[in-house]
Short mmCIF file of C-alpha atoms (C1' of nucleotides) in Angstrom, two decimals:
data_model
loop_
_atom_site.label_atom_id
_atom_site.label_comp_id
_atom_site.label_asym_id
_atom_site.label_seq_id
_atom_site.Cartn_x
_atom_site.Cartn_y
_atom_site.Cartn_z
CA UNK V 507 4.56 24.36 45.36
CA UNK V 508 4.58 24.87 48.94
CA UNK V 509 4.12 28.31 49.38
CA UNK V 510 6.59 29.00 51.96
CA UNK V 511 5.69 32.95 52.24
CA UNK V 512 6.79 34.52 55.70
CA UNK V 513 2.73 35.65 56.18
CA UNK V 514 3.99 38.95 57.75
CA UNK V 515 0.62 40.80 60.80
CA UNK V 516 0.42 43.67 58.71
CA UNK V 517 1.19 42.85 55.25
CA UNK V 518 1.56 45.54 52.45
CA UNK V 519 2.64 48.00 55.16
CA UNK V 520 6.05 48.21 56.14
CA UNK V 521 5.39 51.45 59.38
CA UNK V 522 6.81 51.88 62.36
CA UNK V 523 4.44 52.29 63.97
CA UNK V 524 3.48 48.45 62.88
CA UNK V 525 6.56 47.45 63.25
CA UNK V 526 6.60 47.92 66.70
CA UNK V 527 2.91 46.19 67.41
CA UNK V 528 4.39 43.24 65.44
CA UNK V 529 7.65 43.28 68.73
CA UNK V 530 5.39 44.50 71.34
CA UNK V 531 2.07 43.69 70.53
CA UNK V 532 1.62 40.08 70.78
CA UNK V 533 0.37 38.41 74.77
CA UNK V 534 2.75 39.87 77.74
CA UNK V 535 6.02 40.75 75.70
CA UNK V 536 5.82 44.46 77.29
CA UNK V 537 4.44 43.84 80.81
CA UNK V 538 8.06 41.00 79.75
CA UNK V 539 10.03 44.65 78.84
CA UNK V 540 8.90 46.44 81.91
CA UNK V 541 8.92 44.07 84.73
CA UNK V 542 13.13 43.82 82.80
CA UNK V 543 13.19 48.07 82.66
CA UNK V 544 12.86 47.46 86.78
CA UNK V 545 14.90 45.02 87.83
CA UNK V 546 13.82 41.57 87.18
CA UNK V 547 16.48 39.38 85.04
CA UNK V 548 16.51 35.79 85.73
CA UNK V 549 14.02 34.21 83.96
CA UNK V 550 11.68 32.60 87.62
CA UNK V 551 11.44 36.94 89.00
CA UNK V 552 10.37 37.57 85.13
CA UNK V 553 7.86 34.29 85.69
CA UNK V 554 6.61 34.99 89.81
CA UNK V 555 5.64 39.25 88.11
CA UNK V 556 3.65 37.25 85.71
CA UNK V 557 0.98 35.33 86.52
CA UNK V 558 -0.75 33.05 84.87
CA UNK V 559 2.19 32.40 81.83
CA UNK V 560 3.29 29.96 81.45
CA UNK V 561 7.14 28.50 81.60
CA UNK V 562 6.86 27.75 77.22
CA UNK V 563 5.25 30.78 76.93
CA UNK V 564 7.80 32.92 78.74
CA UNK V 565 10.85 31.45 77.34
CA UNK V 566 8.77 32.20 73.64
CA UNK V 567 8.63 35.83 74.18
CA UNK V 568 12.37 35.98 75.92
CA UNK V 569 13.55 34.10 72.82
CA UNK V 570 11.39 36.20 70.20
CA UNK V 571 12.63 39.47 71.82
CA UNK V 572 16.00 38.02 72.05
CA UNK V 573 16.19 37.37 68.01
CA UNK V 574 15.07 41.64 67.71
CA UNK V 575 17.27 42.90 69.62
CA UNK V 576 15.44 44.08 71.89
CA UNK V 577 16.88 41.01 74.80
CA UNK V 578 20.27 40.07 75.81
CA UNK V 579 20.56 36.25 77.36
CA UNK V 580 23.52 36.46 79.90
CA UNK V 581 25.05 33.68 80.79
CA UNK V 582 27.90 33.47 82.73
CA UNK V 583 29.70 30.42 82.88
CA UNK V 584 27.26 28.12 85.32
CA UNK V 585 25.47 30.95 87.37
CA UNK V 586 21.70 31.13 85.99
CA UNK V 587 21.92 32.67 83.23
CA UNK V 588 19.93 36.08 83.53
CA UNK V 589 17.22 38.35 80.71
CA UNK V 590 18.82 42.09 80.31
CA UNK V 591 17.27 44.79 77.83
CA UNK V 592 19.97 45.62 75.11
CA UNK V 593 20.60 49.38 74.14
CA UNK V 594 17.43 48.72 72.29
CA UNK V 595 15.89 47.47 74.06
CA UNK V 596 16.58 50.00 77.45
CA UNK V 597 14.66 52.88 74.54
CA UNK V 598 11.96 51.87 74.86
CA UNK V 599 11.64 52.94 77.92
CA UNK V 600 10.37 56.58 76.89
CA UNK V 601 7.60 55.30 75.02
CA UNK V 602 6.52 52.51 77.63
CA UNK V 603 6.17 55.40 81.14
CA UNK V 604 3.73 57.01 77.85
CA UNK V 605 1.70 54.36 77.50
CA UNK V 606 0.79 54.03 81.31
CA UNK V 607 0.93 56.87 81.55
CA UNK V 608 -1.99 57.20 79.99
CA UNK V 609 -3.70 54.58 81.22
CA UNK V 610 -2.92 55.78 84.80
CA UNK V 611 -4.10 59.47 83.79
CA UNK V 612 -8.06 57.28 82.50
CA UNK V 613 -8.05 54.89 83.88
CA UNK V 614 -7.16 54.41 86.66
CA UNK V 615 -10.13 53.10 88.52
CA UNK V 616 -10.09 50.69 91.93
CA UNK V 617 -9.03 47.59 90.33
CA UNK V 618 -11.25 44.76 91.38
CA UNK V 619 -9.93 41.50 93.56
CA UNK V 620 -9.29 40.13 91.01
CA UNK V 621 -6.65 42.79 89.11
CA UNK V 622 -4.86 41.95 92.61
CA UNK V 623 -2.75 39.58 94.15
CA UNK V 624 -0.55 40.27 97.19
CA UNK V 625 2.41 38.03 95.60
CA UNK V 626 2.36 40.64 92.62
CA UNK V 627 2.52 43.67 94.56
CA UNK V 628 4.30 42.35 97.52
CA UNK V 629 7.09 42.78 94.83
CA UNK V 630 6.47 45.25 92.88
CA UNK V 631 6.93 47.19 96.43
CA UNK V 632 10.08 45.52 96.46
CA UNK V 633 11.17 46.38 93.08
CA UNK V 634 10.50 50.24 94.32
CA UNK V 635 11.22 50.86 97.38
CA UNK V 636 13.60 53.33 98.34
CA UNK V 637 16.62 50.97 98.78
CA UNK V 638 19.17 53.73 100.35
CA UNK V 639 16.72 54.47 103.23
CA UNK V 640 16.37 50.87 104.58
CA UNK V 641 17.55 49.66 107.39
CA UNK V 642 20.35 48.36 107.65
CA UNK V 643 20.61 45.30 109.52
CA UNK V 644 18.79 42.21 108.60
CA UNK V 645 15.17 42.39 108.85
CA UNK V 646 11.76 40.69 108.28
CA UNK V 647 8.50 42.86 107.68
CA UNK V 648 5.34 40.57 107.86
CA UNK V 649 2.72 41.66 105.31
CA UNK V 650 -1.14 40.70 107.13
CA UNK V 651 -3.86 40.99 104.49
CA UNK V 652 -6.89 40.96 106.43
CA UNK V 653 -9.72 41.54 102.61
CA UNK V 654 -10.30 39.91 100.23
CA UNK V 655 -7.85 36.72 101.95
CA UNK V 656 -6.87 35.97 105.77
CA UNK V 657 -2.72 35.58 104.17
CA UNK V 658 0.86 37.22 105.06
CA UNK V 659 3.47 38.01 102.46
CA UNK V 660 6.97 38.98 103.03
CA UNK V 661 9.49 41.10 102.30
CA UNK V 662 13.55 40.27 104.29
CA UNK V 663 15.80 42.99 104.36
CA UNK V 664 19.88 42.29 104.63
CA UNK V 665 22.09 44.86 103.91
CA UNK V 666 20.22 47.55 102.24
CA UNK V 667 18.52 44.46 99.45
CA UNK V 668 15.08 43.00 100.13
CA UNK V 669 13.65 39.84 98.79
CA UNK V 670 10.18 39.08 98.14
CA UNK V 671 8.85 36.29 99.60
CA UNK V 672 4.91 33.96 100.72
CA UNK V 673 5.97 31.94 102.81
CA UNK V 674 6.93 32.43 106.22
CA UNK V 675 11.01 33.22 106.37
CA UNK V 676 11.63 31.30 110.16
CA UNK V 677 12.87 34.77 111.61
CA UNK V 678 10.56 36.74 113.51
CA UNK V 679 9.61 39.77 111.83
CA UNK V 680 10.55 42.51 114.09
CA UNK V 681 8.18 45.07 111.37
CA UNK V 682 3.96 43.87 110.72
CA UNK V 683 2.15 45.26 108.48
CA UNK V 684 -1.51 44.61 108.43
CA UNK V 685 -4.78 46.03 106.03
CA UNK V 686 -6.23 45.10 103.26
CA UNK V 687 -5.23 44.51 99.96
CA UNK V 688 -7.53 47.67 98.37
CA UNK V 689 -5.67 50.01 100.95
CA UNK V 690 -2.05 49.20 100.31
CA UNK V 691 -2.89 49.08 96.41
CA UNK V 692 -3.91 52.22 96.43
CA UNK V 693 -1.86 53.70 98.63
CA UNK V 694 1.17 52.09 95.30
CA UNK V 695 -0.56 53.25 92.73
CA UNK V 696 -1.21 56.95 94.34
CA UNK V 697 -4.75 56.44 94.52
CA UNK V 698 -4.82 56.80 98.26
CA UNK V 699 -1.15 59.02 101.13
CA UNK V 700 0.33 56.50 103.40
CA UNK V 701 -0.33 59.18 105.85
CA UNK V 702 -3.83 59.19 104.92
CA UNK V 703 -4.09 55.88 104.67
CA UNK V 704 -2.34 55.89 107.78
CA UNK V 705 -4.15 57.82 110.00
CA UNK V 706 -8.34 56.04 109.04
CA UNK V 707 -6.50 52.67 110.69
CA UNK V 708 -6.78 50.91 107.22
CA UNK V 709 -2.88 49.88 106.76
CA UNK V 710 -1.45 49.61 111.26
CA UNK V 711 1.72 49.35 111.48
CA UNK V 712 3.72 47.83 114.91
CA UNK V 713 6.79 45.76 115.55
CA UNK V 714 10.57 47.79 116.32
CA UNK V 715 9.84 52.07 116.79
CA UNK V 716 12.66 52.04 114.28
CA UNK V 717 11.09 49.73 111.69
CA UNK V 718 7.71 51.82 112.57
CA UNK V 719 9.40 55.01 111.92
CA UNK V 720 11.30 54.10 108.41
CA UNK V 721 9.06 52.09 106.63
CA UNK V 722 7.11 55.21 104.80
CA UNK V 723 9.74 57.07 104.38
CA UNK V 724 11.49 53.50 102.41
CA UNK V 725 8.47 52.57 101.18
CA UNK V 726 7.95 53.07 97.05
CA UNK V 727 5.11 53.84 94.78
CA UNK V 728 3.85 52.71 91.23
CA UNK V 729 6.43 55.44 88.31
CA UNK V 730 2.09 56.00 87.44
CA UNK V 731 1.63 57.24 90.68
CA UNK V 732 1.44 60.84 90.69
CA UNK V 733 -0.47 60.26 87.41
CA UNK V 734 -2.79 58.71 89.32
CA UNK V 735 -2.73 61.36 91.52
CA UNK V 736 -3.19 64.34 88.44
CA UNK V 737 -6.15 62.87 87.56
CA UNK V 738 -8.36 61.88 90.64
CA UNK V 739 -7.84 65.90 91.33
CA UNK V 740 -9.05 66.58 87.76
CA UNK V 741 -11.20 64.50 88.32
CA UNK V 742 -12.95 65.04 92.38
CA UNK J 384 -22.21 27.06 89.12
CA UNK J 385 -21.35 28.82 86.57
CA UNK J 386 -18.04 30.26 86.58
CA UNK J 387 -18.72 34.18 85.15
CA UNK J 388 -15.82 34.84 86.16
CA UNK J 389 -14.72 37.60 83.80
CA UNK J 390 -11.17 36.60 83.05
CA UNK J 391 -8.67 38.88 82.67
CA UNK J 392 -6.23 38.93 80.64
CA UNK J 393 -3.46 39.85 82.75
CA UNK J 394 -4.88 38.21 86.39
CA UNK J 395 -3.84 39.61 89.10
CA UNK J 396 -1.74 42.75 88.28
CA UNK J 397 -3.73 45.75 87.72
CA UNK J 398 -1.11 48.04 86.61
CA UNK J 399 -1.41 51.01 84.21
CA UNK J 400 1.14 49.44 81.37
CA UNK J 401 -1.16 46.00 81.23
CA UNK J 402 -4.18 47.95 81.21
CA UNK J 403 -2.25 50.36 77.63
CA UNK J 404 -1.60 46.90 76.86
CA UNK J 405 -5.52 45.96 77.28
CA UNK J 406 -7.08 47.74 76.04
CA UNK J 407 -4.74 48.90 72.79
CA UNK J 408 -2.13 44.52 72.33
CA UNK J 409 -5.27 43.21 70.29
CA UNK J 410 -4.21 42.90 65.89
CA UNK J 411 -4.73 46.33 64.89
CA UNK J 412 -5.89 48.14 67.43
CA UNK J 413 -3.16 50.44 67.62
CA UNK J 414 -2.89 51.26 63.58
CA UNK J 415 -6.54 51.97 64.43
CA UNK J 416 -5.65 54.78 66.49
CA UNK J 417 -3.13 55.25 63.86
CA UNK J 418 -5.29 56.25 61.38
CA UNK J 419 -7.59 57.89 63.05
CA UNK J 420 -4.72 60.18 64.67
CA UNK J 421 -4.07 60.39 60.97
CA UNK J 422 -7.85 61.65 59.51
CA UNK J 423 -9.35 57.89 58.72
CA UNK J 424 -12.36 58.44 59.54
CA UNK J 425 -15.02 56.59 57.77
CA UNK J 426 -15.58 52.81 58.14
CA UNK J 427 -14.37 51.62 54.27
CA UNK J 428 -10.96 55.11 54.97
CA UNK J 429 -9.92 53.39 58.27
CA UNK J 430 -10.39 48.89 56.26
CA UNK J 431 -8.07 50.44 52.82
CA UNK J 432 -5.08 51.46 55.18
CA UNK J 433 -6.10 48.06 56.10
CA UNK J 434 -5.37 45.47 54.44
CA UNK J 435 -6.00 42.08 55.08
CA UNK J 436 -8.16 42.88 58.09
CA UNK J 437 -11.50 41.52 57.38
CA UNK J 438 -14.81 43.70 57.94
CA UNK J 439 -15.80 41.88 61.28
CA UNK J 440 -12.58 41.99 62.36
CA UNK J 441 -12.85 46.25 62.43
CA UNK J 442 -16.54 46.24 63.28
CA UNK J 443 -15.17 44.62 66.54
CA UNK J 444 -12.39 46.89 66.93
CA UNK J 445 -14.70 49.92 66.78
CA UNK J 446 -15.88 48.75 69.20
CA UNK J 447 -14.06 48.16 71.57
CA UNK J 448 -12.79 50.62 71.34
CA UNK J 449 -14.97 52.96 71.49
CA UNK J 450 -16.05 50.30 74.52
CA UNK J 451 -13.16 51.49 76.02
CA UNK J 452 -13.57 54.99 75.82
CA UNK J 453 -11.10 55.76 73.40
CA UNK J 454 -13.12 56.57 69.96
CA UNK J 455 -16.70 58.42 69.10
CA UNK J 456 -19.16 56.45 66.46
CA UNK J 457 -20.51 60.11 65.01
CA UNK J 458 -23.56 59.42 63.36
CA UNK J 459 -25.13 62.96 61.94
CA UNK J 460 -28.81 62.85 60.00
CA UNK J 461 -28.62 59.94 56.99
CA UNK J 462 -24.64 60.51 56.54
CA UNK J 463 -22.58 57.88 56.60
CA UNK J 464 -21.05 56.82 60.33
CA UNK J 465 -18.18 58.09 61.23
CA UNK J 466 -15.97 56.89 63.76
CA UNK J 467 -13.16 59.87 65.65
CA UNK J 468 -10.96 59.42 68.77
CA UNK J 469 -12.25 60.99 71.99
CA UNK J 470 -10.33 63.05 74.03
CA UNK J 471 -8.57 60.38 75.62
CA UNK J 472 -7.70 58.11 72.33
CA UNK J 473 -6.78 61.70 70.95
CA UNK J 474 -4.21 61.70 74.12
CA UNK J 475 -2.69 59.11 73.24
CA UNK J 476 -0.39 61.28 70.35
CA UNK J 477 2.37 61.28 72.52
CA UNK J 478 2.41 58.25 73.48
CA UNK J 479 2.60 56.02 70.17
CA UNK J 480 5.00 58.97 68.07
CA UNK J 481 7.26 57.69 71.03
CA UNK J 482 6.81 54.17 70.14
CA UNK J 483 6.96 54.33 65.89
CA UNK J 484 10.11 56.56 67.17
CA UNK J 485 11.65 54.27 68.99
CA UNK J 486 10.83 51.15 65.42
CA UNK J 487 11.83 53.75 63.75
CA UNK J 488 15.79 53.99 65.01
CA UNK J 489 16.25 51.09 65.39
CA UNK J 490 14.33 49.24 62.61
CA UNK J 491 14.15 51.82 59.93
CA UNK J 492 15.03 48.80 57.45
CA UNK J 493 13.96 48.81 53.81
CA UNK J 494 11.35 47.24 53.78
CA UNK J 495 11.18 44.02 51.85
CA UNK J 496 8.72 43.66 48.60
CA UNK J 497 5.66 41.47 50.83
CA UNK J 498 5.93 44.90 52.80
CA UNK J 499 5.04 47.20 51.10
CA UNK J 500 2.19 48.60 48.72
CA UNK J 501 0.84 51.32 46.04
CA UNK J 502 -2.47 51.33 47.39
CA UNK J 503 -1.18 51.45 51.42
CA UNK J 504 1.26 54.02 50.50
CA UNK J 505 -1.22 56.36 48.08
CA UNK J 506 -2.91 56.63 51.34
CA UNK J 507 -0.05 57.77 53.50
CA UNK J 508 0.31 60.39 50.33
CA UNK J 509 -2.98 61.71 50.87
CA UNK J 510 -2.56 61.57 54.68
CA UNK J 511 0.51 64.36 55.05
CA UNK J 512 0.40 65.86 51.64
CA UNK J 513 1.22 69.96 52.52
CA UNK J 514 -2.67 70.87 51.46
CA UNK J 515 -1.70 74.37 51.64
CA UNK J 516 0.38 73.83 48.73
CA UNK J 517 -1.88 72.13 47.15
CA UNK J 518 -2.70 73.23 43.41
CA UNK J 519 -5.94 74.99 43.50
CA UNK J 520 -7.02 73.52 40.57
CA UNK J 521 -9.09 70.31 40.33
CA UNK J 522 -5.71 67.97 38.95
CA UNK J 523 -5.12 64.79 38.14
CA UNK J 524 -2.42 63.05 40.04
CA UNK J 525 -0.63 59.76 38.64
CA UNK J 526 1.91 57.42 40.23
CA UNK J 527 3.90 54.77 36.95
CA UNK J 528 4.75 51.57 39.43
CA UNK J 529 7.40 49.90 38.08
CA UNK J 530 9.02 47.71 40.14
CA UNK J 531 7.35 45.71 41.73
CA UNK J 532 4.95 45.66 39.64
CA UNK J 533 3.22 47.53 37.50
CA UNK J 534 0.48 49.42 37.99
CA UNK J 535 -0.55 52.19 38.58
CA UNK J 536 -2.25 54.66 41.32
CA UNK J 537 -4.23 57.70 40.71
CA UNK J 538 -4.13 61.29 42.88
CA UNK J 539 -7.07 63.01 42.90
CA UNK J 540 -6.90 67.12 43.19
CA UNK J 541 -9.31 69.04 43.53
CA UNK J 542 -9.79 73.13 45.61
CA UNK J 543 -6.02 72.32 47.66
CA UNK J 544 -8.27 68.14 48.43
CA UNK J 545 -6.41 64.95 47.72
CA UNK J 546 -8.23 61.90 47.34
CA UNK J 547 -6.04 58.56 46.73
CA UNK J 548 -6.96 56.06 43.99
CA UNK J 549 -6.82 52.49 42.58
CA UNK J 550 -8.32 52.43 39.41
CA UNK J 551 -8.54 54.98 36.48
CA UNK J 552 -10.70 58.10 37.18
CA UNK J 553 -11.21 58.60 33.75
CA UNK J 554 -9.53 62.35 33.49
CA UNK J 555 -6.43 62.69 31.62
CA UNK J 556 -3.55 63.26 34.38
CA UNK J 557 -1.80 66.72 34.40
CA UNK J 558 1.22 65.31 36.05
CA UNK J 559 2.78 61.55 36.16
CA UNK J 560 5.26 60.27 38.49
CA UNK J 561 7.31 57.54 37.40
CA UNK J 562 8.77 55.41 39.82
CA UNK J 563 9.36 51.68 41.63
CA UNK J 564 7.55 51.04 44.67
CA UNK J 565 10.98 51.19 46.48
CA UNK J 566 11.61 54.77 45.91
CA UNK J 567 8.51 55.75 46.65
CA UNK J 568 8.42 54.62 50.38
CA UNK J 569 11.85 54.84 50.36
CA UNK J 570 11.28 59.13 49.56
CA UNK J 571 8.25 58.45 51.57
CA UNK J 572 10.18 56.82 55.08
CA UNK J 573 13.01 59.43 54.71
CA UNK J 574 15.73 57.08 54.30
CA UNK J 575 15.86 58.69 50.41
CA UNK J 576 15.31 63.24 49.31
CA UNK J 577 13.55 63.68 47.12
CA UNK J 578 16.32 65.66 46.18
CA UNK J 579 19.05 62.56 45.09
CA UNK J 580 15.80 60.41 43.68
CA UNK J 581 15.07 63.10 41.45
CA UNK J 582 18.85 63.52 40.05
CA UNK J 583 19.63 59.71 40.09
CA UNK J 584 16.78 58.78 37.88
CA UNK J 585 14.36 56.21 40.33
CA UNK J 586 12.07 59.41 40.45
CA UNK J 587 10.86 61.57 37.40
CA UNK J 588 8.66 63.58 37.53
CA UNK J 589 6.21 65.11 33.48
CA UNK J 590 3.75 66.25 33.19
CA UNK J 591 2.51 70.58 32.86
CA UNK J 592 5.77 72.39 33.99
CA UNK J 593 4.22 73.31 37.05
CA UNK J 594 2.76 70.72 37.93
CA UNK J 595 6.14 69.29 37.94
CA UNK J 596 7.81 72.20 39.22
CA UNK J 597 4.68 72.56 43.10
CA UNK J 598 4.56 68.04 43.41
CA UNK J 599 7.71 68.00 45.36
CA UNK J 600 6.90 71.06 47.68
CA UNK J 601 4.04 69.91 48.32
CA UNK J 602 4.69 66.53 49.11
CA UNK J 603 4.83 65.20 53.14
CA UNK J 604 7.73 62.80 54.42
CA UNK J 605 5.40 60.25 57.07
CA UNK J 606 6.03 62.08 60.59
CA UNK J 607 8.79 59.11 61.79
CA UNK J 608 11.29 60.58 58.46
CA UNK J 609 13.25 62.06 60.80
CA UNK J 610 14.03 59.43 63.19
CA UNK J 611 14.81 57.39 60.06
CA UNK J 612 17.04 60.04 59.11
CA UNK J 613 18.76 60.71 62.16
CA UNK J 614 19.50 56.01 61.93
CA UNK J 615 20.50 56.44 59.32
CA UNK J 616 22.56 59.07 59.05
CA UNK J 617 23.86 56.71 63.11
CA UNK J 618 24.37 54.15 60.67
CA UNK J 619 26.71 55.39 58.20
"C1'" DC L 540 16.48 27.07 89.29
"C1'" DA L 541 15.69 27.08 84.03
"C1'" DG L 542 13.53 25.66 81.30
"C1'" DT L 543 11.98 21.52 77.22
"C1'" DA L 544 8.79 18.01 75.54
"C1'" DT L 545 4.13 17.37 74.28
"C1'" DC L 546 -0.96 17.37 73.69
"C1'" DC L 547 -5.29 18.67 73.78
"C1'" DT L 548 -8.50 22.30 73.08
"C1'" DC L 549 -11.48 25.99 72.39
"C1'" DG L 550 -11.52 30.44 69.64
"C1'" DA L 551 -9.95 34.03 67.55
"C1'" DG L 552 -10.39 35.60 63.34
"C1'" DG L 553 -10.53 34.26 57.90
"C1'" DA L 554 -13.57 33.81 54.26
"C1'" DT L 555 -17.33 34.66 52.36
"C1'" DA L 556 -22.34 35.36 51.70
"C1'" DC L 557 -25.60 38.18 52.13
"C1'" DT L 558 -28.68 43.82 53.66
"C1'" DG L 559 -30.35 48.07 54.91
"C1'" DC X 542 -21.21 52.54 51.45
"C1'" DA X 543 -21.16 50.14 56.60
"C1'" DG X 544 -21.64 47.15 58.01
"C1'" DT X 545 -24.67 41.38 59.31
"C1'" DA X 546 -24.66 35.96 59.96
"C1'" DT X 547 -22.19 31.89 59.53
"C1'" DC X 548 -19.25 28.39 59.55
"C1'" DC X 549 -15.70 26.47 59.66
"C1'" DT X 550 -10.17 26.22 60.30
"C1'" DC X 551 -5.55 26.24 62.70
"C1'" DG X 552 -2.83 28.15 65.66
"C1'" DA X 553 -1.76 30.60 70.55
"C1'" DG X 554 -1.47 28.52 73.87
"C1'" DG X 555 -2.87 26.70 78.56
"C1'" DA X 556 -1.71 21.50 81.14
"C1'" DT X 557 1.18 18.61 82.19
"C1'" DA X 558 5.00 16.46 83.51
"C1'" DC X 559 8.98 16.07 82.33
"C1'" DT X 560 14.93 16.82 82.51
"C1'" DG X 561 19.81 19.27 82.90
#
DNA sequence: CAGTATCCTCGAGGATACTG
DNA sequence: CAGTATCCTCGAGGATACTG
């Protein structure tokens, strides 16, 4: 008696685009794919890059992606579970880049304060830096934000690997980056060059000379930075 | 006193992909863009291709797209309003094709009956047919579906233009296409060739010889048909 | 850390009728 | 045709606390 017909999101149309929208259109889903594409694999890592998502919801989204064959949950021994894109999921790369590029080209305005967080930004810096140019020893870089809130974030460097950190790791930093959130975000997004930010003093580097010299080299920009730059040139 | 801060969908992250997801992620939005890309411009035309959407919701989505500068509402004189993609909206083409292509390559299974509707299919046939190969006179093609429901749809042809129609237009058809919904959908989607469907009898053509001969030529397939074909070849 | 369980709210959107 | 107005439902997902 009960009509248990599974109501599809878009009834009456089997179209590949509708299928894609159905699988990726839920809130957060596309950003989860983005984070998996850029190197986040553990539950807490993904959650950290998505301020505002609840554990329940993230778990549910991951399960749905797994059911669709886009994500694979790996559990090796009693190690922590990891989430990896399947071949199908990896094949989303061009489409995801296309969407982001489109937005960067046309909606690359400066973010408002509530659209940025130092915690997420430091995570992105970790994800996109050029690891092969990182100092080889153990180092700590501290980022002191002067605005919109005075707060600090850290990047722990150890044998060519970097880890973003929201809490003081205790060790004395060998590099100090003093700036405001807007500036560092603009540099990351490709809206302002590191060189220009250093020149006008909106970004300042202090600490061991070797670290100061290396930072602009290993600091990486967003994958959409070039799109943003092109859009700015055209707009100006 | 009231905290009227506009809560953004993805707080704390200004990322082009998040921006794109925010603007296009709502249910129906991507399909509205798809329909505008493929030639629907009037309110009722768009609504017809989206079974299940309410007028209220479609109006709201169009307004939001307009606010974002993706869609432009045109009102010429006292003619009916039309909706057109702006340059920004048109620039979504590669990303939209990329998403659909991805889905076609990996999720090109045969649709279940509730994922198809003869009314939407006939609309798509109208949108993707090769108008330059259409008969030049006034003709009526009737599509008789034998399954899953016995029903008919019409395609009115007039001076190189075709109009899909759910009701009997009254004029006698000069072409009769007899098939089931699954078969015609498979042909449209690229899963089965018109030739094969004609050969095994799952699709039959009757009527004026000239019309019968021309139909397979002006019948167009989905933009994702090639992706589906490639996926099938690989899977088989 | 990697989630699950529970409760509860609120707003998206469905249904329907109506209007220029 | 191209929407708007109104009402109402229901389920997505937020908040919180808890568990292996």
